[in-house]
């Protein structure tokens, strides 16, 4: 498995030796890069990483993520703890058709209008934007939840039916921010994690979110009951 990007900034870094043995010249074969807390300022050399599936560039000084435009196979993108203040346009996000997990917390986003471009991301299931100025805006969660149709979890909580269906007042168990809906799907990074570890974690996160929804979404519960009833009715008719 291939890790890393080759830039002067990285190759001169003291931690580069940990990755050097796995580096090949052809960036298009990279599927996993993880450079966290290395004071990096640019993602320019990721432009040629067309096979990239997992990208972790957290706790750096990144301001521009447009070089990721060609990384159309991304499934997980972790950019938390950078200095990003604006996001690329909808054309950028619509091209990331496989992106499911996006971590953008602890950045400088301040305008809801700019963040709403994420609605063009067709498969995005989980998003973090807490500890950003925009998360303090009135209606922040309501706007994001109702502009991103595939989204199932935002900032430590799975989205409740109450947030999607207007004026539906549910019992405490199903309400927004209920403890049953809590899920920390962006835990601290593990040192030395591999591509396989990351893929397994992605599968776990998605599975856990779906499990929480299955048990705490009245809509899904009713749908499950109806399907069960129809199946039993069909089997009785056959008998």
CSV table of N, CA and C in Angstrom, one decimal, residues 58-218:
chain,number,residue,atom,x,y,z
A,58,UNK,N,-4.9,16.3,8.7
A,58,UNK,CA,-5.4,17.1,9.9
A,58,UNK,C,-4.3,17.8,10.6
A,59,UNK,N,-4.7,18.9,11.3
A,59,UNK,CA,-3.8,19.6,12.2
A,59,UNK,C,-2.5,20.2,11.4
A,60,UNK,N,-2.8,20.8,10.3
A,60,UNK,CA,-1.7,21.4,9.5
A,60,UNK,C,-2.1,22.9,9.3
A,61,UNK,N,-1.6,23.5,8.2
A,61,UNK,CA,-1.9,24.9,7.9
A,61,UNK,C,-2.5,25.0,6.5
A,62,UNK,N,-3.3,24.0,6.2
A,62,UNK,CA,-3.9,24.0,4.8
A,62,UNK,C,-5.0,25.1,4.7
A,63,UNK,N,-5.0,25.8,3.6
A,63,UNK,CA,-6.1,26.8,3.4
A,63,UNK,C,-6.9,26.5,2.1
A,64,UNK,N,-6.3,25.8,1.2
A,64,UNK,CA,-6.9,25.5,-0.1
A,64,UNK,C,-6.9,24.0,-0.4
A,65,UNK,N,-8.1,23.5,-0.6
A,65,UNK,CA,-8.2,22.0,-0.9
A,65,UNK,C,-8.6,21.7,-2.3
A,66,UNK,N,-8.5,22.7,-3.2
A,66,UNK,CA,-8.9,22.5,-4.6
A,66,UNK,C,-8.0,21.5,-5.3
A,67,UNK,N,-6.7,21.3,-4.9
A,67,UNK,CA,-5.9,20.2,-5.5
A,67,UNK,C,-6.5,18.8,-5.4
A,68,UNK,N,-7.5,18.6,-4.5
A,68,UNK,CA,-8.1,17.3,-4.4
A,68,UNK,C,-9.1,17.0,-5.4
A,69,UNK,N,-9.3,17.9,-6.3
A,69,UNK,CA,-10.4,17.8,-7.4
A,69,UNK,C,-10.3,16.5,-8.2
A,70,UNK,N,-9.0,16.1,-8.4
A,70,UNK,CA,-8.8,14.9,-9.3
A,70,UNK,C,-8.9,13.6,-8.4
A,71,UNK,N,-9.0,13.7,-7.1
A,71,UNK,CA,-9.1,12.5,-6.3
A,71,UNK,C,-10.5,12.0,-6.1
A,72,UNK,N,-11.0,11.6,-7.2
A,72,UNK,CA,-12.5,11.3,-7.3
A,72,UNK,C,-12.9,10.0,-6.6
A,73,UNK,N,-11.9,9.2,-6.2
A,73,UNK,CA,-12.2,8.0,-5.5
A,73,UNK,C,-12.2,8.1,-4.0
A,74,UNK,N,-12.0,9.3,-3.5
A,74,UNK,CA,-12.0,9.5,-2.0
A,74,UNK,C,-13.3,9.0,-1.3
A,75,UNK,N,-13.0,8.2,-0.2
A,75,UNK,CA,-14.1,7.7,0.6
A,75,UNK,C,-14.1,8.5,1.9
A,76,UNK,N,-12.9,8.7,2.4
A,76,UNK,CA,-12.8,9.5,3.7
A,76,UNK,C,-11.8,10.6,3.5
A,77,UNK,N,-12.2,11.8,4.0
A,77,UNK,CA,-11.3,13.0,3.9
A,77,UNK,C,-11.3,13.7,5.3
A,78,UNK,N,-10.2,13.7,5.9
A,78,UNK,CA,-10.0,14.3,7.2
A,78,UNK,C,-9.1,15.5,7.1
A,79,UNK,N,-9.8,16.7,7.3
A,79,UNK,CA,-9.0,18.0,7.2
A,79,UNK,C,-9.2,18.8,8.4
A,80,UNK,N,-9.6,18.2,9.5
A,80,UNK,CA,-9.8,19.0,10.7
A,80,UNK,C,-8.6,19.6,11.3
A,81,UNK,N,-8.7,20.7,12.0
A,81,UNK,CA,-7.6,21.4,12.6
A,81,UNK,C,-6.7,22.1,11.6
A,82,UNK,N,-7.3,22.7,10.5
A,82,UNK,CA,-6.5,23.4,9.6
A,82,UNK,C,-6.9,24.9,9.6
A,83,UNK,N,-6.6,25.6,8.5
A,83,UNK,CA,-7.0,27.1,8.5
A,83,UNK,C,-7.9,27.3,7.3
A,84,UNK,N,-8.7,26.4,6.9
A,84,UNK,CA,-9.6,26.5,5.8
A,84,UNK,C,-10.8,27.4,6.1
A,85,UNK,N,-11.0,28.5,5.3
A,85,UNK,CA,-12.1,29.4,5.6
A,85,UNK,C,-13.2,29.3,4.5
A,86,UNK,N,-12.9,28.7,3.4
A,86,UNK,CA,-13.9,28.6,2.3
A,86,UNK,C,-13.8,27.3,1.6
A,87,UNK,N,-14.8,26.8,1.0
A,87,UNK,CA,-14.8,25.5,0.3
A,87,UNK,C,-15.0,25.7,-1.2
A,88,UNK,N,-14.5,24.8,-2.0
A,88,UNK,CA,-14.6,24.9,-3.4
A,88,UNK,C,-16.1,24.8,-3.8
A,89,UNK,N,-16.4,25.1,-5.0
A,89,UNK,CA,-17.8,25.2,-5.5
A,89,UNK,C,-18.5,23.8,-5.6
A,90,UNK,N,-19.7,23.8,-6.0
A,90,UNK,CA,-20.5,22.5,-6.1
A,90,UNK,C,-19.9,21.6,-7.1
A,91,UNK,N,-19.3,22.1,-8.2
A,91,UNK,CA,-18.7,21.2,-9.2
A,91,UNK,C,-17.6,20.3,-8.6
A,92,UNK,N,-16.8,20.9,-7.7
A,92,UNK,CA,-15.8,20.1,-7.0
A,92,UNK,C,-16.4,18.9,-6.2
A,93,UNK,N,-17.4,19.3,-5.4
A,93,UNK,CA,-18.0,18.2,-4.5
A,93,UNK,C,-18.9,17.2,-5.3
A,94,UNK,N,-19.5,17.6,-6.4
A,94,UNK,CA,-20.3,16.7,-7.2
A,94,UNK,C,-19.4,15.6,-7.8
A,95,UNK,N,-18.1,15.9,-8.0
A,95,UNK,CA,-17.1,15.0,-8.5
A,95,UNK,C,-16.7,13.9,-7.6
A,96,UNK,N,-16.9,14.2,-6.2
A,96,UNK,CA,-16.4,13.2,-5.2
A,96,UNK,C,-17.6,12.3,-4.9
A,97,UNK,N,-17.9,11.4,-5.9
A,97,UNK,CA,-19.1,10.6,-5.8
A,97,UNK,C,-19.0,9.5,-4.7
A,98,UNK,N,-17.8,9.2,-4.3
A,98,UNK,CA,-17.7,8.1,-3.3
A,98,UNK,C,-17.4,8.6,-1.9
A,99,UNK,N,-17.3,9.9,-1.7
A,99,UNK,CA,-17.0,10.4,-0.4
A,99,UNK,C,-18.1,10.2,0.6
A,100,UNK,N,-17.8,9.5,1.7
A,100,UNK,CA,-18.8,9.2,2.7
A,100,UNK,C,-18.6,9.9,4.1
A,101,UNK,N,-17.3,10.0,4.4
A,101,UNK,CA,-16.9,10.6,5.7
A,101,UNK,C,-16.1,11.9,5.5
A,102,UNK,N,-16.5,13.0,6.0
A,102,UNK,CA,-15.8,14.3,5.8
A,102,UNK,C,-15.7,15.0,7.2
A,103,UNK,N,-14.4,15.2,7.6
A,103,UNK,CA,-14.1,15.8,8.9
A,103,UNK,C,-13.5,17.2,8.6
A,104,UNK,N,-14.3,18.2,9.0
A,104,UNK,CA,-13.9,19.6,8.7
A,104,UNK,C,-13.9,20.4,10.0
A,105,UNK,N,-14.1,19.8,11.2
A,105,UNK,CA,-14.2,20.6,12.4
A,105,UNK,C,-12.9,21.3,12.7
A,106,UNK,N,-13.0,22.3,13.5
A,106,UNK,CA,-11.8,23.1,14.0
A,106,UNK,C,-11.1,23.8,12.8
A,107,UNK,N,-11.9,24.4,11.9
A,107,UNK,CA,-11.4,25.2,10.8
A,107,UNK,C,-12.1,26.6,10.9
A,108,UNK,N,-11.9,27.4,9.9
A,108,UNK,CA,-12.3,28.8,10.0
A,108,UNK,C,-13.6,29.2,9.3
A,109,UNK,N,-14.4,28.2,8.9
A,109,UNK,CA,-15.7,28.5,8.2
A,109,UNK,C,-16.6,29.4,9.0
A,110,UNK,N,-17.1,30.4,8.3
A,110,UNK,CA,-17.9,31.4,9.1
A,110,UNK,C,-19.3,31.6,8.4
A,111,UNK,N,-19.4,31.3,7.1
A,111,UNK,CA,-20.6,31.5,6.4
A,111,UNK,C,-21.4,30.2,6.0
A,112,UNK,N,-22.7,30.2,6.4
A,112,UNK,CA,-23.5,29.0,6.1
A,112,UNK,C,-23.6,28.8,4.6
A,113,UNK,N,-23.7,29.9,3.8
A,113,UNK,CA,-23.9,29.9,2.4
A,113,UNK,C,-22.7,29.1,1.7
A,114,UNK,N,-21.5,29.3,2.2
A,114,UNK,CA,-20.4,28.6,1.6
A,114,UNK,C,-20.4,27.1,2.0
A,115,UNK,N,-20.8,26.8,3.2
A,115,UNK,CA,-20.8,25.4,3.7
A,115,UNK,C,-21.8,24.6,2.9
A,116,UNK,N,-22.9,25.3,2.5
A,116,UNK,CA,-24.0,24.5,1.8
A,116,UNK,C,-23.6,24.0,0.5
A,117,UNK,N,-22.4,24.3,-0.1
A,117,UNK,CA,-22.0,23.7,-1.3
A,117,UNK,C,-21.8,22.2,-1.2
A,118,UNK,N,-21.7,21.7,0.1
A,118,UNK,CA,-21.5,20.3,0.4
A,118,UNK,C,-22.8,19.5,0.0
A,119,UNK,N,-23.9,20.2,-0.3
A,119,UNK,CA,-25.1,19.5,-0.7
A,119,UNK,C,-24.9,18.8,-2.0
A,120,UNK,N,-23.9,19.2,-2.8
A,120,UNK,CA,-23.6,18.6,-4.1
A,120,UNK,C,-22.9,17.3,-4.0
A,121,UNK,N,-22.5,16.9,-2.8
A,121,UNK,CA,-21.7,15.7,-2.6
A,121,UNK,C,-22.7,14.5,-2.5
A,122,UNK,N,-22.8,13.7,-3.5
A,122,UNK,CA,-23.9,12.7,-3.6
A,122,UNK,C,-24.0,11.6,-2.6
A,123,UNK,N,-22.9,11.3,-1.9
A,123,UNK,CA,-22.9,10.1,-1.0
A,123,UNK,C,-22.4,10.4,0.4
A,124,UNK,N,-22.4,11.7,0.7
A,124,UNK,CA,-21.9,12.1,2.1
A,124,UNK,C,-22.8,11.6,3.2
A,125,UNK,N,-22.3,10.8,4.1
A,125,UNK,CA,-23.1,10.2,5.2
A,125,UNK,C,-22.8,10.9,6.5
A,126,UNK,N,-21.6,11.3,6.7
A,126,UNK,CA,-21.2,11.9,8.0
A,126,UNK,C,-20.3,13.1,7.9
A,127,UNK,N,-20.6,14.1,8.6
A,127,UNK,CA,-19.9,15.4,8.5
A,127,UNK,C,-19.6,16.0,9.9
A,128,UNK,N,-18.4,16.5,10.1
A,128,UNK,CA,-18.2,17.3,11.3
A,128,UNK,C,-17.8,18.7,11.0
A,129,UNK,N,-18.4,19.7,11.7
A,129,UNK,CA,-18.0,21.1,11.5
A,129,UNK,C,-18.1,21.8,12.9
A,130,UNK,N,-18.1,21.0,14.0
A,130,UNK,CA,-18.1,21.7,15.3
A,130,UNK,C,-16.7,22.4,15.5
A,131,UNK,N,-16.7,23.4,16.4
A,131,UNK,CA,-15.6,24.2,16.7
A,131,UNK,C,-15.1,25.0,15.5
A,132,UNK,N,-16.1,25.3,14.6
A,132,UNK,CA,-15.9,26.3,13.5
A,132,UNK,C,-16.9,27.4,13.8
A,133,UNK,N,-16.5,28.7,13.4
A,133,UNK,CA,-17.4,29.8,13.7
A,133,UNK,C,-18.8,29.6,13.1
A,134,UNK,N,-19.0,28.9,12.0
A,134,UNK,CA,-20.3,28.7,11.4
A,134,UNK,C,-21.2,27.8,12.3
A,135,UNK,N,-20.6,27.0,13.1
A,135,UNK,CA,-21.4,26.1,14.0
A,135,UNK,C,-22.1,26.9,15.1
A,136,UNK,N,-21.8,28.1,15.3
A,136,UNK,CA,-22.4,29.0,16.3
A,136,UNK,C,-23.6,29.8,15.6
A,137,UNK,N,-23.7,29.7,14.3
A,137,UNK,CA,-24.8,30.4,13.6
A,137,UNK,C,-26.1,29.9,14.0
A,138,UNK,N,-27.1,30.7,14.1
A,138,UNK,CA,-28.5,30.3,14.3
A,138,UNK,C,-29.0,29.5,13.2
A,139,UNK,N,-29.5,28.3,13.4
A,139,UNK,CA,-30.1,27.5,12.4
A,139,UNK,C,-29.0,26.7,11.7
A,140,UNK,N,-27.8,26.7,12.2
A,140,UNK,CA,-26.7,26.0,11.5
A,140,UNK,C,-27.0,24.5,11.2
A,141,UNK,N,-27.4,23.8,12.3
A,141,UNK,CA,-27.7,22.3,12.1
A,141,UNK,C,-28.9,22.1,11.2
A,142,UNK,N,-29.9,22.9,11.4
A,142,UNK,CA,-31.2,22.8,10.6
A,142,UNK,C,-30.9,23.0,9.1
A,143,UNK,N,-30.1,24.0,8.8
A,143,UNK,CA,-29.8,24.3,7.4
A,143,UNK,C,-29.0,23.1,6.8
A,144,UNK,N,-27.9,22.7,7.5
A,144,UNK,CA,-27.1,21.6,6.9
A,144,UNK,C,-27.9,20.3,6.7
A,145,UNK,N,-28.6,19.9,7.8
A,145,UNK,CA,-29.3,18.6,7.7
A,145,UNK,C,-30.4,18.6,6.6
A,146,UNK,N,-31.0,19.8,6.3
A,146,UNK,CA,-32.1,19.8,5.3
A,146,UNK,C,-31.6,20.2,3.9
A,147,UNK,N,-30.3,20.4,3.8
A,147,UNK,CA,-29.8,20.7,2.5
A,147,UNK,C,-28.9,19.6,1.9
A,148,UNK,N,-28.6,18.6,2.8
A,148,UNK,CA,-27.7,17.5,2.4
A,148,UNK,C,-28.6,16.2,2.6
A,149,UNK,N,-29.2,15.8,1.5
A,149,UNK,CA,-30.1,14.7,1.6
A,149,UNK,C,-29.5,13.3,2.0
A,150,UNK,N,-28.3,13.0,1.6
A,150,UNK,CA,-27.7,11.7,2.0
A,150,UNK,C,-27.2,11.7,3.5
A,151,UNK,N,-27.0,12.9,4.1
A,151,UNK,CA,-26.4,13.0,5.4
A,151,UNK,C,-27.2,12.3,6.5
A,152,UNK,N,-26.5,11.5,7.3
A,152,UNK,CA,-27.1,10.7,8.4
A,152,UNK,C,-26.6,11.1,9.7
A,153,UNK,N,-25.4,11.8,9.8
A,153,UNK,CA,-24.8,12.1,11.1
A,153,UNK,C,-24.0,13.5,10.9
A,154,UNK,N,-24.2,14.3,11.9
A,154,UNK,CA,-23.6,15.6,11.9
A,154,UNK,C,-23.1,15.9,13.4
A,155,UNK,N,-21.8,16.1,13.5
A,155,UNK,CA,-21.2,16.6,14.8
A,155,UNK,C,-21.6,15.7,16.0
A,156,UNK,N,-21.2,14.5,16.0
A,156,UNK,CA,-21.4,13.6,17.2
A,156,UNK,C,-22.8,13.1,17.3
A,157,UNK,N,-23.8,13.5,16.5
A,157,UNK,CA,-25.1,13.0,16.7
A,157,UNK,C,-25.7,12.5,15.3
A,158,UNK,N,-26.3,11.4,15.3
A,158,UNK,CA,-27.0,10.9,14.2
A,158,UNK,C,-28.3,11.8,14.0
A,159,UNK,N,-28.6,12.1,12.8
A,159,UNK,CA,-29.8,13.0,12.5
A,159,UNK,C,-31.1,12.3,12.9
A,160,UNK,N,-31.9,13.0,13.6
A,160,UNK,CA,-33.2,12.5,14.0
A,160,UNK,C,-34.3,12.8,13.0
A,161,UNK,N,-35.4,12.0,13.0
A,161,UNK,CA,-36.5,12.3,12.1
A,161,UNK,C,-37.1,13.6,12.4
A,162,UNK,N,-37.1,14.0,13.7
A,162,UNK,CA,-37.6,15.3,14.1
A,162,UNK,C,-36.9,16.5,13.4
A,163,UNK,N,-35.7,16.3,13.0
A,163,UNK,CA,-34.9,17.4,12.3
A,163,UNK,C,-35.3,17.5,10.8
A,164,UNK,N,-35.8,16.4,10.3
A,164,UNK,CA,-36.1,16.3,8.8
A,164,UNK,C,-37.6,16.6,8.6
A,165,UNK,N,-38.5,16.1,9.4
A,165,UNK,CA,-39.9,16.3,9.2
A,165,UNK,C,-40.4,17.4,10.0
A,166,UNK,N,-40.8,18.5,9.4
A,166,UNK,CA,-41.2,19.7,10.0
A,166,UNK,C,-42.4,19.6,10.9
A,167,UNK,N,-42.3,20.2,12.1
A,167,UNK,CA,-43.4,20.2,13.1
A,167,UNK,C,-43.8,18.8,13.6
A,168,UNK,N,-42.9,17.9,13.6
A,168,UNK,CA,-43.2,16.6,14.1
A,168,UNK,C,-42.6,16.5,15.5
A,169,UNK,N,-43.4,16.5,16.5
A,169,UNK,CA,-42.9,16.5,17.9
A,169,UNK,C,-42.9,15.0,18.4
A,170,UNK,N,-41.7,14.5,18.7
A,170,UNK,CA,-41.6,13.1,19.0
A,170,UNK,C,-41.3,12.9,20.5
A,171,UNK,N,-41.6,11.7,21.0
A,171,UNK,CA,-41.2,11.4,22.4
A,171,UNK,C,-39.7,11.6,22.6
A,172,UNK,N,-39.3,11.7,23.9
A,172,UNK,CA,-38.0,12.0,24.2
A,172,UNK,C,-36.9,11.1,23.6
A,173,UNK,N,-37.3,9.8,23.5
A,173,UNK,CA,-36.4,8.8,23.0
A,173,UNK,C,-35.9,9.1,21.6
A,174,UNK,N,-36.8,9.8,20.8
A,174,UNK,CA,-36.5,10.0,19.4
A,174,UNK,C,-36.1,11.4,19.0
A,175,UNK,N,-36.0,12.2,20.1
A,175,UNK,CA,-35.7,13.7,19.8
A,175,UNK,C,-34.3,14.0,19.4
A,176,UNK,N,-34.1,15.1,18.8
A,176,UNK,CA,-32.8,15.6,18.4
A,176,UNK,C,-31.8,15.7,19.6
A,177,UNK,N,-30.6,15.2,19.4
A,177,UNK,CA,-29.6,15.3,20.5
A,177,UNK,C,-29.8,14.3,21.6
A,178,UNK,N,-30.8,13.4,21.5
A,178,UNK,CA,-31.0,12.4,22.5
A,178,UNK,C,-29.7,11.5,22.6
A,179,UNK,N,-29.5,11.1,23.8
A,179,UNK,CA,-28.2,10.3,24.1
A,179,UNK,C,-28.1,9.0,23.2
A,180,UNK,N,-29.3,8.5,22.8
A,180,UNK,CA,-29.3,7.3,22.0
A,180,UNK,C,-28.8,7.6,20.6
A,181,UNK,N,-28.8,8.9,20.2
A,181,UNK,CA,-28.3,9.3,18.9
A,181,UNK,C,-26.9,9.8,18.9
A,182,UNK,N,-26.3,9.8,20.1
A,182,UNK,CA,-24.9,10.2,20.2
A,182,UNK,C,-23.9,9.1,19.6
A,183,UNK,N,-23.0,9.6,18.8
A,183,UNK,CA,-21.9,8.7,18.3
A,183,UNK,C,-20.7,9.5,17.9
A,184,UNK,N,-19.6,9.3,18.6
A,184,UNK,CA,-18.4,10.0,18.2
A,184,UNK,C,-17.7,9.3,17.1
A,185,UNK,N,-18.0,9.7,15.9
A,185,UNK,CA,-17.5,9.0,14.7
A,185,UNK,C,-16.2,9.6,14.2
A,186,UNK,N,-15.6,10.5,15.0
A,186,UNK,CA,-14.3,11.0,14.6
A,186,UNK,C,-13.3,11.0,15.8
A,187,UNK,N,-13.0,9.8,16.4
A,187,UNK,CA,-12.2,9.6,17.5
A,187,UNK,C,-10.7,10.1,17.2
A,188,UNK,N,-9.9,10.2,18.2
A,188,UNK,CA,-8.5,10.6,18.0
A,188,UNK,C,-7.8,9.6,17.1
A,189,UNK,N,-6.9,10.2,16.3
A,189,UNK,CA,-6.2,9.3,15.3
A,189,UNK,C,-5.2,8.4,16.0
A,190,UNK,N,-5.2,7.1,15.5
A,190,UNK,CA,-4.2,6.2,16.1
A,190,UNK,C,-2.9,6.2,15.4
A,191,UNK,N,-1.8,6.3,16.1
A,191,UNK,CA,-0.5,6.4,15.5
A,191,UNK,C,-0.2,5.0,14.8
A,192,UNK,N,0.3,5.1,13.6
A,192,UNK,CA,0.7,3.9,12.9
A,192,UNK,C,-0.5,3.1,12.2
A,193,UNK,N,-1.7,3.7,12.1
A,193,UNK,CA,-2.8,3.0,11.5
A,193,UNK,C,-2.5,2.8,10.0
A,194,UNK,N,-2.9,1.7,9.5
A,194,UNK,CA,-2.7,1.3,8.1
A,194,UNK,C,-3.9,1.6,7.2
A,195,UNK,N,-3.8,1.4,5.9
A,195,UNK,CA,-4.9,1.6,5.0
A,195,UNK,C,-6.0,0.6,5.4
A,196,UNK,N,-5.7,-0.6,5.7
A,196,UNK,CA,-6.7,-1.6,6.1
A,196,UNK,C,-7.4,-1.2,7.3
A,197,UNK,N,-6.7,-0.6,8.3
A,197,UNK,CA,-7.3,-0.1,9.5
A,197,UNK,C,-8.3,0.9,9.2
A,198,UNK,N,-7.9,1.9,8.3
A,198,UNK,CA,-8.8,3.0,8.0
A,198,UNK,C,-10.1,2.5,7.2
A,199,UNK,N,-9.9,1.5,6.3
A,199,UNK,CA,-11.1,1.0,5.6
A,199,UNK,C,-12.0,0.3,6.6
A,200,UNK,N,-11.4,-0.5,7.5
A,200,UNK,CA,-12.3,-1.2,8.5
A,200,UNK,C,-13.0,-0.2,9.4
A,201,UNK,N,-12.3,0.9,9.7
A,201,UNK,CA,-13.0,2.0,10.5
A,201,UNK,C,-14.1,2.6,9.8
A,202,UNK,N,-13.9,2.9,8.5
A,202,UNK,CA,-15.0,3.5,7.7
A,202,UNK,C,-16.2,2.6,7.7
A,203,UNK,N,-16.0,1.3,7.5
A,203,UNK,CA,-17.1,0.3,7.5
A,203,UNK,C,-17.8,0.3,8.8
A,204,UNK,N,-17.0,0.4,9.9
A,204,UNK,CA,-17.6,0.4,11.3
A,204,UNK,C,-18.4,1.6,11.5
A,205,UNK,N,-17.9,2.8,11.1
A,205,UNK,CA,-18.6,4.0,11.3
A,205,UNK,C,-20.0,4.0,10.6
A,206,UNK,N,-19.9,3.6,9.3
A,206,UNK,CA,-21.2,3.5,8.5
A,206,UNK,C,-22.2,2.5,9.1
A,207,UNK,N,-21.6,1.4,9.5
A,207,UNK,CA,-22.5,0.3,10.1
A,207,UNK,C,-23.1,0.8,11.4
A,208,UNK,N,-22.4,1.5,12.2
A,208,UNK,CA,-22.9,2.0,13.5
A,208,UNK,C,-23.9,3.1,13.3
A,209,UNK,N,-23.7,4.0,12.4
A,209,UNK,CA,-24.7,5.0,12.1
A,209,UNK,C,-26.0,4.4,11.6
A,210,UNK,N,-25.9,3.4,10.7
A,210,UNK,CA,-27.1,2.7,10.3
A,210,UNK,C,-27.8,2.0,11.4
A,211,UNK,N,-27.0,1.4,12.3
A,211,UNK,CA,-27.6,0.7,13.4
A,211,UNK,C,-28.4,1.6,14.4
A,212,UNK,N,-27.8,2.8,14.6
A,212,UNK,CA,-28.4,3.8,15.5
A,212,UNK,C,-29.7,4.2,14.9
A,213,UNK,N,-29.7,4.5,13.6
A,213,UNK,CA,-30.9,5.0,12.9
A,213,UNK,C,-32.0,3.9,12.9
A,214,UNK,N,-31.6,2.7,12.7
A,214,UNK,CA,-32.6,1.6,12.6
A,214,UNK,C,-33.3,1.4,13.9
A,215,UNK,N,-32.7,1.8,15.1
A,215,UNK,CA,-33.3,1.6,16.4
A,215,UNK,C,-34.0,2.9,16.9
A,216,UNK,N,-33.7,4.0,16.3
A,216,UNK,CA,-34.1,5.3,16.8
A,216,UNK,C,-34.8,6.2,15.8
A,217,UNK,N,-35.1,5.7,14.7
A,217,UNK,CA,-35.9,6.5,13.7
A,217,UNK,C,-37.3,5.9,13.6
A,218,UNK,N,-38.3,6.6,14.0
A,218,UNK,CA,-39.7,6.1,13.9
A,218,UNK,C,-40.1,5.7,12.5
